[in-house]
Coordinates of C-alpha atoms and ligand atoms in Angstrom, one line a residue:
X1 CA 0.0 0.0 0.0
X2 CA 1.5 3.6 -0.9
X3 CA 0.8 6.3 1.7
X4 CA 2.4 9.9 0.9
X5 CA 5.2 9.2 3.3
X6 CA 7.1 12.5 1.7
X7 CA 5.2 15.1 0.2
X8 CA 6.2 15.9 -3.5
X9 CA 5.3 19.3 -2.8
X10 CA 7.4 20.4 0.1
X11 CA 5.9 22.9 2.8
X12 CA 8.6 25.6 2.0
X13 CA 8.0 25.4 -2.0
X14 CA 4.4 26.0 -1.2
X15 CA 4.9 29.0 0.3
X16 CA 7.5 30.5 -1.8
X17 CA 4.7 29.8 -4.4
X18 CA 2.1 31.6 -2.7
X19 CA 4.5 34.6 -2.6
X20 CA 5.4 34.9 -5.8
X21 CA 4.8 38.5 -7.5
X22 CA 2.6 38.6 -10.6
X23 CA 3.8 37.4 -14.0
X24 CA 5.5 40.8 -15.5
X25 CA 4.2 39.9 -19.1
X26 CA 0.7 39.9 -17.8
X27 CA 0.9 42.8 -15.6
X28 CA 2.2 44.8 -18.3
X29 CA -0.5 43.7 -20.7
X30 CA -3.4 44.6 -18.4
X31 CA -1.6 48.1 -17.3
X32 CA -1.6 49.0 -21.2
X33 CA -5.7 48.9 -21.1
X34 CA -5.2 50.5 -17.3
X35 CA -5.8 47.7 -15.2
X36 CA -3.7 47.3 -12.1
X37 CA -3.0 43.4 -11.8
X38 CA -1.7 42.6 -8.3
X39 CA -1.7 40.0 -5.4
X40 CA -4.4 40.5 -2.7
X41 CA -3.6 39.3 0.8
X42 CA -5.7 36.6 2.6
X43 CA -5.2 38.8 5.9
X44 CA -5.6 42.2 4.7
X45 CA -9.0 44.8 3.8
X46 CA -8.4 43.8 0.4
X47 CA -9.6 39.9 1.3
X48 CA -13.6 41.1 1.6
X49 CA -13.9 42.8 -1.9
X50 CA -12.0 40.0 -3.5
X51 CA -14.6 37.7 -2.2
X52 CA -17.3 39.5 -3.2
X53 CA -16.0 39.7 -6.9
X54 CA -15.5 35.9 -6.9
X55 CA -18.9 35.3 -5.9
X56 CA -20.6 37.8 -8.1
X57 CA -18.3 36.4 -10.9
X58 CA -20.2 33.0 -10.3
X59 CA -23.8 34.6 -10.3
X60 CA -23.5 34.0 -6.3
X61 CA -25.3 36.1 -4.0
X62 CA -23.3 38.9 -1.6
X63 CA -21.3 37.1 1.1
X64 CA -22.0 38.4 5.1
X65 CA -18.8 39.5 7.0
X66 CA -19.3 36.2 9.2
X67 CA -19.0 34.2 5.8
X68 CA -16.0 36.5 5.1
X69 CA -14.0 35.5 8.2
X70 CA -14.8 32.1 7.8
X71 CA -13.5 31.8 3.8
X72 CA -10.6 34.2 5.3
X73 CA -9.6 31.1 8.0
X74 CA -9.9 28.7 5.6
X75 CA -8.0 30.3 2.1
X76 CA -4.6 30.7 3.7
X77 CA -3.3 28.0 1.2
X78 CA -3.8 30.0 -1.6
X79 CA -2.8 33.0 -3.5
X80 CA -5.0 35.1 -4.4
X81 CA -4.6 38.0 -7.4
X82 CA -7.1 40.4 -8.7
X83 CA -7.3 42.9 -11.6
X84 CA -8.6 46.5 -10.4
X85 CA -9.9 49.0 -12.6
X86 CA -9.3 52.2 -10.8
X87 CA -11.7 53.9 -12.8
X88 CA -14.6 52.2 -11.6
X89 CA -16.6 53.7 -8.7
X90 CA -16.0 50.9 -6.4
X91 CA -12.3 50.7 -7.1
X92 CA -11.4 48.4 -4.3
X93 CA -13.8 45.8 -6.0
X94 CA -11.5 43.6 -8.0
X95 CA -13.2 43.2 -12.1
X96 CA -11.1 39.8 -12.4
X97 CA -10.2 37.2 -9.7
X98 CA -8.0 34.2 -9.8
X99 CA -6.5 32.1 -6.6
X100 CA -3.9 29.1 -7.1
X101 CA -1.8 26.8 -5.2
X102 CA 0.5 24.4 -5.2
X103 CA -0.9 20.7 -4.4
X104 CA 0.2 17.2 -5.6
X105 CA -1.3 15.5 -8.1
X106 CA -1.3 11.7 -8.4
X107 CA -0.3 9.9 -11.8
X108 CA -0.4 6.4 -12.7
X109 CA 1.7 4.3 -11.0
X110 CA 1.1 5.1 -7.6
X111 CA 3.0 8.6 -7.5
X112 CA 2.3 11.9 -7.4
X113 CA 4.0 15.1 -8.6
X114 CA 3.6 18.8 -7.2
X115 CA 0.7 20.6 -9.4
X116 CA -0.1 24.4 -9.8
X117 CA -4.0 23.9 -8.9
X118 CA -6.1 27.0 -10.2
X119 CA -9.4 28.1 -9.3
X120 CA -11.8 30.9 -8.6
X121 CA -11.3 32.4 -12.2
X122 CA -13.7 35.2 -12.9
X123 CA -14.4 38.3 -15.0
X124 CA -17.0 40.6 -14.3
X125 CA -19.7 40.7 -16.8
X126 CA -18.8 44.6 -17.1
X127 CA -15.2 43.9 -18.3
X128 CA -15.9 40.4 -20.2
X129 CA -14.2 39.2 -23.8
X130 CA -11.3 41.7 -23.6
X131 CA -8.5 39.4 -22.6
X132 CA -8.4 39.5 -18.7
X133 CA -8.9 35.8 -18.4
X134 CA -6.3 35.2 -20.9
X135 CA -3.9 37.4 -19.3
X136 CA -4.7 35.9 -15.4
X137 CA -4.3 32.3 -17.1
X138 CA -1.6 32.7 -19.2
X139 CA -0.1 34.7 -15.9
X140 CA -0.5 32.0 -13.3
X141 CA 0.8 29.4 -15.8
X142 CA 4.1 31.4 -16.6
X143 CA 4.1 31.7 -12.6
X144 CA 4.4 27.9 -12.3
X145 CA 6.5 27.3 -15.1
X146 CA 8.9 29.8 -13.6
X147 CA 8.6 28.5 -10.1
X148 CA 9.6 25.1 -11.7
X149 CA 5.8 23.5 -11.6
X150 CA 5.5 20.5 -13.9
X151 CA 2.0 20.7 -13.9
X152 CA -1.3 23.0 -13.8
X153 CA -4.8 21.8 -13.0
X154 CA -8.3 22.9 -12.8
X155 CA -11.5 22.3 -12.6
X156 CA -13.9 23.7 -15.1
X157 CA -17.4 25.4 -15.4
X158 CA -17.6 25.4 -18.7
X159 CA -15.9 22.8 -21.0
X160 CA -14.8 25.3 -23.9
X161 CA -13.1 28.1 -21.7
X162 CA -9.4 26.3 -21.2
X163 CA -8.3 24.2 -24.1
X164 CA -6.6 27.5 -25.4
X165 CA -4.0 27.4 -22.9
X166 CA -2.9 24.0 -23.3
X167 CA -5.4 22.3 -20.9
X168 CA -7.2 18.8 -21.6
X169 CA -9.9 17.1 -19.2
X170 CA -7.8 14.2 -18.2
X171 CA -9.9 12.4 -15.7
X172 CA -13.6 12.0 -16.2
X173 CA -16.4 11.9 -14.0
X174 CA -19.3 10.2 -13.5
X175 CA -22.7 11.0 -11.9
X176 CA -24.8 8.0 -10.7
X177 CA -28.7 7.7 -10.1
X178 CA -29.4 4.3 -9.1
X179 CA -33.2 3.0 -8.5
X180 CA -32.3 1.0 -5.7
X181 CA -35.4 -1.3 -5.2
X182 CA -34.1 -2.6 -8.6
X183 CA -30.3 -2.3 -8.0
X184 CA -30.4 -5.3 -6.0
X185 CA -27.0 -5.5 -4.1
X186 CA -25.0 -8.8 -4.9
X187 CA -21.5 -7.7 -3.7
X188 CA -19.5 -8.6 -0.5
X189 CA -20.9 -8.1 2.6
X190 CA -17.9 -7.3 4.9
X191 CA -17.4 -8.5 8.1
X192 CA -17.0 -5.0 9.4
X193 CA -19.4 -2.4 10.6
X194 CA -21.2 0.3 9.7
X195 CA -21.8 3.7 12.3
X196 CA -23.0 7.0 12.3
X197 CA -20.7 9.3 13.6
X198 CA -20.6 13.4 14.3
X199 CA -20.0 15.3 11.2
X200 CA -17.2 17.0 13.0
X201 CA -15.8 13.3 13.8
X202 CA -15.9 12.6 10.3
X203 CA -14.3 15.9 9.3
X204 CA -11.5 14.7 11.8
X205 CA -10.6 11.6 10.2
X206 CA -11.3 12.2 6.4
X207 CA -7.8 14.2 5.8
X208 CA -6.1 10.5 7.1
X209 CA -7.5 8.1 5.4
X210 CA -7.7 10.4 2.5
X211 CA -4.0 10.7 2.3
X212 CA -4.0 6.9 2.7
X213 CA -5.9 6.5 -0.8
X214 CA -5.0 9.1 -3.2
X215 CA -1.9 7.8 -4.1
X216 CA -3.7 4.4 -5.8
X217 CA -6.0 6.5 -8.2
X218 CA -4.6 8.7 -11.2
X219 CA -6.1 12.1 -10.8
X220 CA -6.8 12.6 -7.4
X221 CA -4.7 15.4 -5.5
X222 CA -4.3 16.7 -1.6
X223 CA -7.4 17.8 -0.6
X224 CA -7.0 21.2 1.3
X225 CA -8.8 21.5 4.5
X226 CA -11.6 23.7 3.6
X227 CA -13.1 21.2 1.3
X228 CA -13.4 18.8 4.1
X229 CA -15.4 21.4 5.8
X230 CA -17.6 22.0 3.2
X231 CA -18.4 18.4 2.6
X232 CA -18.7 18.0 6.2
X233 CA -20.6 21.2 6.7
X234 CA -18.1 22.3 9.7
X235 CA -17.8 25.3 8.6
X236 CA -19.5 28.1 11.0
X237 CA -21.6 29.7 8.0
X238 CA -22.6 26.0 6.7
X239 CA -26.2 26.1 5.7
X240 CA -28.5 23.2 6.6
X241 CA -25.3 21.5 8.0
X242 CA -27.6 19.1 10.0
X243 CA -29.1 18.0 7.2
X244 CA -25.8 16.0 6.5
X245 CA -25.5 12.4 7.4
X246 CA -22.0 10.8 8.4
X247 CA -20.9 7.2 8.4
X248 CA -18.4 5.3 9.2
X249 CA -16.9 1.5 8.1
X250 CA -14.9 0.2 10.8
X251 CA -12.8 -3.0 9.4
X252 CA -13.0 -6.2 11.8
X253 CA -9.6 -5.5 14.2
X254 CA -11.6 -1.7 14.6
X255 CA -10.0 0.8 12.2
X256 CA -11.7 3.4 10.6
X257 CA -11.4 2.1 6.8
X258 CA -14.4 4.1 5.0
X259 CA -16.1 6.9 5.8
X260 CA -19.3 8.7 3.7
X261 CA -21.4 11.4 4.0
X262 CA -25.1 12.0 2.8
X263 CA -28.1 14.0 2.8
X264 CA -31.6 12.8 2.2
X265 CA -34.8 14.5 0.2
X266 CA -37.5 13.4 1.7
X267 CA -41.0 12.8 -1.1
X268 CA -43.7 14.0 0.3
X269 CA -46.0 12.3 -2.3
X270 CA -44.7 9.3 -1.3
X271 CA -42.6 8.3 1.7
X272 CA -41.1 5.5 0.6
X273 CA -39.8 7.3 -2.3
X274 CA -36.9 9.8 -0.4
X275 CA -33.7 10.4 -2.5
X276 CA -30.3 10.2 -1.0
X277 CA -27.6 12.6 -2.5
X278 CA -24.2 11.4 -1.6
X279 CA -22.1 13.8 -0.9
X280 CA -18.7 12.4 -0.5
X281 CA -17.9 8.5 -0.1
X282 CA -14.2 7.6 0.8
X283 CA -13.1 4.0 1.1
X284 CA -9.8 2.7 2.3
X285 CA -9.7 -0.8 0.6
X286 CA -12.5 -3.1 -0.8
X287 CA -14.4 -4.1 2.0
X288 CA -15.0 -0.6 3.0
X289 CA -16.2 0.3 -0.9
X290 CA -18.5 -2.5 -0.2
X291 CA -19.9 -1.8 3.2
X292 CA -20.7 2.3 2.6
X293 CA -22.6 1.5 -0.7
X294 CA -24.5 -1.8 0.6
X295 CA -25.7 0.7 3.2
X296 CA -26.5 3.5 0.8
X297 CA -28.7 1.3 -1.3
X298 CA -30.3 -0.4 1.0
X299 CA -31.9 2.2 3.2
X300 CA -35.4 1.8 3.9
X301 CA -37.7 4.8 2.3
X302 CA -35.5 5.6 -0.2
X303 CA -35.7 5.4 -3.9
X304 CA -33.0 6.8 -5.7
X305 CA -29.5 7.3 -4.7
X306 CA -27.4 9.9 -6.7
X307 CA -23.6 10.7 -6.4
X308 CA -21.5 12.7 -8.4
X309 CA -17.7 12.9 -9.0
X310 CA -17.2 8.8 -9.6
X311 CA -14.8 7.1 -11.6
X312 CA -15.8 6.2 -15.0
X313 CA -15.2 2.0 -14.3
X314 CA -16.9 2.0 -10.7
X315 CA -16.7 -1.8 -9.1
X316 CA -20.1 -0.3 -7.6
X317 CA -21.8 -1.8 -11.0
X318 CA -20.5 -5.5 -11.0
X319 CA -21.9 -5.1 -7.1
X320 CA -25.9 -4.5 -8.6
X321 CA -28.2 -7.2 -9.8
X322 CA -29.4 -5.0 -12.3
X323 CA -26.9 -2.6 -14.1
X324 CA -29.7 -1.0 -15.8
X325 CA -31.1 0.2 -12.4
X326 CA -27.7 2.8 -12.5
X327 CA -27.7 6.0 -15.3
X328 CA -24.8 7.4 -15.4
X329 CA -24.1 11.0 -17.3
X330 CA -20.2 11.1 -17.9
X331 CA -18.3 14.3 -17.9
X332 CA -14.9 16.3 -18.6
X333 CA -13.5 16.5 -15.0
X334 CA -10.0 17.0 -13.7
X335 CA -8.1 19.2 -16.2
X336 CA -4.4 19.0 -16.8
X337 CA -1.8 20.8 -18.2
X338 CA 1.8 19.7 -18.8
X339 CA 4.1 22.6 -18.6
X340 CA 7.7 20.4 -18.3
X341 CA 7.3 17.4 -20.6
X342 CA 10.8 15.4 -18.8
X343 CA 9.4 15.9 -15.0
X344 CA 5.8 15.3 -15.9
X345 CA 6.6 11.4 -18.1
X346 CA 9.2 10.8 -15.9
X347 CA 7.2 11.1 -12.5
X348 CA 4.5 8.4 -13.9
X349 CA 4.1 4.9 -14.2
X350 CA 3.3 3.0 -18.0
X351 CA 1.3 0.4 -19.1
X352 CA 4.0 -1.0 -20.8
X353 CA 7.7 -1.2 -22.4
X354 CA 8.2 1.2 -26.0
X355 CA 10.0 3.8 -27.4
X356 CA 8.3 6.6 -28.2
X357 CA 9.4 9.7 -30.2
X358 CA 6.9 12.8 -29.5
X359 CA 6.7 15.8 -31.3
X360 CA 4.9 18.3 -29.0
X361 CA 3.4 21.3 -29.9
X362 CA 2.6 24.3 -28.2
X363 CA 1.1 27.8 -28.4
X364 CA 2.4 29.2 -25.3
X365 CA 6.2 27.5 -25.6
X366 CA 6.3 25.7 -22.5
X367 CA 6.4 22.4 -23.6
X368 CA 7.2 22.8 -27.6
X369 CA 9.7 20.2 -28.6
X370 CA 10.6 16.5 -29.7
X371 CA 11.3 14.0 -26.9
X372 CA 12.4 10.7 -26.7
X373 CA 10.4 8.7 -24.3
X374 CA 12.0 5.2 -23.2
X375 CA 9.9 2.6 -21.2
X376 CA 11.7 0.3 -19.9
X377 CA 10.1 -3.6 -18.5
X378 CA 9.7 -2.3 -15.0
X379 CA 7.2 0.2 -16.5
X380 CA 9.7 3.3 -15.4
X381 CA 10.2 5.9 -18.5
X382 CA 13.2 8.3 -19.0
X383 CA 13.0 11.4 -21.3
X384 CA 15.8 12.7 -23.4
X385 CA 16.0 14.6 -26.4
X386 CA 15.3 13.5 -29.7
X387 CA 18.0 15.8 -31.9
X388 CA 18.2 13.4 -34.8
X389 CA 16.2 11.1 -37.0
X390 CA 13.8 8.7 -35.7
X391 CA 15.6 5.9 -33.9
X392 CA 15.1 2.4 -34.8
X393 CA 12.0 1.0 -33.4
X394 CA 10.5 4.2 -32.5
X395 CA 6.7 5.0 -32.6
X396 CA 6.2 8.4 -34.2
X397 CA 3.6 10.7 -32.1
X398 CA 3.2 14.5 -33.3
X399 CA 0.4 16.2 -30.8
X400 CA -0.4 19.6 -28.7
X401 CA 0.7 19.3 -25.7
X402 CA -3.5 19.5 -25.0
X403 CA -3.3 16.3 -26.4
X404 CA -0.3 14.8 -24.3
X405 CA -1.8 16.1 -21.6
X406 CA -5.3 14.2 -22.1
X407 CA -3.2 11.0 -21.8
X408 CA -1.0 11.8 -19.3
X409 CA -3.4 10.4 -16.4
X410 CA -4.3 7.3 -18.6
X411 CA -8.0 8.0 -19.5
X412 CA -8.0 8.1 -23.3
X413 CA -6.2 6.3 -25.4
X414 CA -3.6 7.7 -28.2
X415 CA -5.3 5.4 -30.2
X416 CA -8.9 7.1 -29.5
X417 CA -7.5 11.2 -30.4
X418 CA -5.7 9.3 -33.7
X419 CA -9.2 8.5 -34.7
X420 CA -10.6 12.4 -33.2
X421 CA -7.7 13.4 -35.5
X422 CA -6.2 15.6 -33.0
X423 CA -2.8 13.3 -32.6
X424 CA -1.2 11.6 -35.4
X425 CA 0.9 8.3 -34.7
X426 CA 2.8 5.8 -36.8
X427 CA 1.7 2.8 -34.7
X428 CA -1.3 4.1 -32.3
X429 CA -2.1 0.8 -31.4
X430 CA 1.8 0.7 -29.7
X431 CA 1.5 4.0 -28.2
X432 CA -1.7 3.5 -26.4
X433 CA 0.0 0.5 -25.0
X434 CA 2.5 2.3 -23.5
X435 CA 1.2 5.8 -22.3
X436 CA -2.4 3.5 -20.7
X437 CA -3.4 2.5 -17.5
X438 CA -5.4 0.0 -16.0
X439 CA -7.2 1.8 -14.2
X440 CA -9.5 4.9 -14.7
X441 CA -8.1 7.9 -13.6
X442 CA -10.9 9.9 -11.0
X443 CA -10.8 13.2 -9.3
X444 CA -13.4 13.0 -6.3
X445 CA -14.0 16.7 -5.9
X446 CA -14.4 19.3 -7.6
X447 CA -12.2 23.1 -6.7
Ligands
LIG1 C1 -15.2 32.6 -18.4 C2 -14.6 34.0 -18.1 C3 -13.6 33.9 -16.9 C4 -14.0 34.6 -19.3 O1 -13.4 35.8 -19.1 P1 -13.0 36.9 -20.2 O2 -12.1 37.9 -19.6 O3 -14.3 37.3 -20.8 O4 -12.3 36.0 -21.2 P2 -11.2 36.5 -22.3 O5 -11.7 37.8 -22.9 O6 -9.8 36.6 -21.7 O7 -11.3 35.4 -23.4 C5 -10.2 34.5 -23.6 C6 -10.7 33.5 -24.7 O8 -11.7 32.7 -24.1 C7 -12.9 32.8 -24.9 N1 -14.0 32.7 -24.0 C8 -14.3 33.4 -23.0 N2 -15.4 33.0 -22.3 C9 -15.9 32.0 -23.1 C10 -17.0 31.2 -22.9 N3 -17.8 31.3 -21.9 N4 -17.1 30.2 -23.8 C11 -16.3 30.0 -24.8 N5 -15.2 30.8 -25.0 C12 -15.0 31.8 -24.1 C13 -12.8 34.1 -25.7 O9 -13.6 34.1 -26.8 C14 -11.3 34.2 -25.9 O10 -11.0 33.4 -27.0 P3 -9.6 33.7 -27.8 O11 -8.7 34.5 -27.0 O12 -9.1 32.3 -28.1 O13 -10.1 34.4 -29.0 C15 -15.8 35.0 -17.6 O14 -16.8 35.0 -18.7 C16 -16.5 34.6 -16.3 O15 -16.1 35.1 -15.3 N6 -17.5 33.7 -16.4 C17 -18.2 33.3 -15.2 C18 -17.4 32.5 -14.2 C19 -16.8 31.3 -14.7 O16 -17.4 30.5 -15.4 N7 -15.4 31.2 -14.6 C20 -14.7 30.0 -15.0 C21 -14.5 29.1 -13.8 S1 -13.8 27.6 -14.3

């Protein structure tokens, strides 16, 4: 079992990245249509107005000051930057927002690698389609490069906005509604048990087994405190918070080993027809997967059970009678962006031995090149240059680094974008042998 024994992304590089100044380039361009583009501090007045902008950006309604303190508490991970337009009557209002961090992302192979994580993007609808996004984006990704990031990642509210800077959904992720009188469990039934526990307890213990897991699943990154709160509804400003279920699956010699949280509808129509929504489920082995679902689906007065932010090949459907009692709706998910081709191959696992030569465009320069990419039997790859012609035996792969980066995690095949006609390949079949995995890659939240 891997546990993140050292993190990738030490303590100290975190913070030197939350300090970093604002990208020059950017600042520059944004100054020329006079915008001032600057950092705002998590501690400071500026924190309040930045807030507000964020939530206004996401058709939100206007946060109270005891919301404020409470986002304040919890947003000391990241770095936040706004664009100010000091020609506009609120002036301390930012007109553009954008927060980052630096996290750890996992790739295949049990491993992870530090990842610039970007979030909170927004542009208010007075100063829209005139290139702030572009220049906050392109900003925090020159940032990261410069700051030696491997990586960037997002998550997205609308598919079309990102593939311009080099970014490709890399993990899926799928939303379940599941008839359950049909479902008809025929999994495991673990030994263990199953409690309910304080919310609080639950917010207590999901960080740990959390950090046990994530390493085993391509896609998933370390989860930042605040997240757990929300989940958990801890937070002081949480609304309906009670409503929130907790659970527990405790293995046989008494550790915690799963742990979900849920919230049920009831049908006032019909009271055996209540919906559960579940809101997070996190399992530490099989037996605990088991347990927490078998419990979901078989609770009396309920109907339906819906979860989002699942993994495109759950085990949960070979655990149901009747598959057809499931619908799921698959979506773009976890977003990725490769920004130092050598780092980024050579921090992964493959699916198996090859040479492959790749010639890697991209728009922004980053990652523009041709790279040799050796796997060798134990699955490990090494990058070098690729200066001359095509060595012997080598499988030809031109692609955007979008495209490289839609791989990287394992979830598409080379051999399904040769056919999309967005990579070209002189053996596809070969490449997708070595750049798959065999197992989905999942991102269980969203940020
Ligand atoms: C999405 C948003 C940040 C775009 O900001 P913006 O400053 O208007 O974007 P820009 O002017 O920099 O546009 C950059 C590019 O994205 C494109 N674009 C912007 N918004 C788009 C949209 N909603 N759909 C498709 N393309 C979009 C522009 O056409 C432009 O393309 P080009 O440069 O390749 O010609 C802004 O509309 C917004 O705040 N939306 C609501 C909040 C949100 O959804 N944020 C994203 C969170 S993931």
């Amino acid at each position: 079992m891997s546990t993140p024994d050292t993190p990738v992304a030490a303590e100290s590089d975190r913070a030197a990245f939350r300090s970093g100044s604002v990208d020059e380039q950017s600042r520059t361009r944004l100054a020329e249509g006079g915008l001032v583009y600057r950092r705002t501090s998590v501690d400071g007045e500026d924190f309040a107005p930045w807030l507000q902008s964020v939530a206004r950006g996401f058709q939100d309604g206007e946060r109270s000051d005891e919301h404020i303190a409470s986002a304040r508490e919890r947003s000391a991970y990241r770095r936040l930057t706004g664009v100010y337009d000091p020609a506009a009557p609120v002036s301390e209002a930012p007109v553009a927002t954008i927060a980052s961090w630096l996290g750890e992302l996992t790739v295949p192979g049990h491993a992870a690698l530090p990842s610039c994580a970007i979030s909170a993007v927004t542009v208010a609808p007075t100063h829209r389609r005139r290139g702030i996004a572009r220049a906050m984006l392109e900003g925090e990704l020159r940032s990261a490069h410069a700051a030696g990031v491997p990586v960037a990642m997002l998550t997205v509210s609308e598919s079309p906005l990102y593939g311009r800077y080099g970014f490709a959904p890399a993990a899926a992720s799928a939303s379940w509604r599941i008839e359950t009188r049909r479902a008809a469990w025929i999994g495991p039934r673990p030994d263990g048990r199953v409690d309910f526990i304080p919310r609080q307890r639950l917010r207590e213990l999901a960080p740990g087994v959390h950090d046990r897991v994530r390493l085993r699943v391509a896609g998933e990154i370390d989860v930042p405190g605040s997240h757990w709160d929300r989940f958990a509804g801890t937070e002081p400003t949480a609304e309906k918070a009670g409503d929130k279920r907790a659970i527990q699956y405790t293995d046989p010699s008494g550790e915690v080993r799963g742990l979900a949280l849920y919230t049920v509808r009831e049908n006032h129509d019909d009271f055996t027809k209540a919906t559960v929504n579940v809101a997070y489920l996190l399992a530490d082995g099989d037996d605990a997967y088991a347990a927490l679902w078998r419990f979901l689906l078989e609770l009396d007065l309920v109907a339906e059970v819906h979860a989002d932010e699942l993994s495109v090949d759950e085990p949960l459907r070979w655990m149901i009678a009747d598959q057809r009692a499931a619908t799921v709706t698959v979506r773009d998910h976890q977003y990725v962006r490769i920004l130092d081709v050598t780092a980024a191959l050579e921090a992964r696992r493959y699916g198996a031995p090859g040479l492959l030569a790749l010639d890697v465009a991209d728009s922004l320069g980053f990652t523009a090149g041709r790279y040799l990419l050796e796997v060798g039997p134990d699955g490990r790859g090494s990058v070098s240059a690729w200066d001359g012609p095509l060595p012997a035996g080598a499988v030809e792969v031109a692609l955007g680094v979008a495209e490289l980066s839609a791989v990287y995690l394992g979830g598409v095949s080379v051999a399904t974008l040769v056919s999309a006609g967005r990579v070209s390949a002189s053996d596809p079949g070969a490449a997708s042998r070595v750049l798959g995995w065999h197992t989905a890659p999942r991102l269980s939240i969203w940020y």
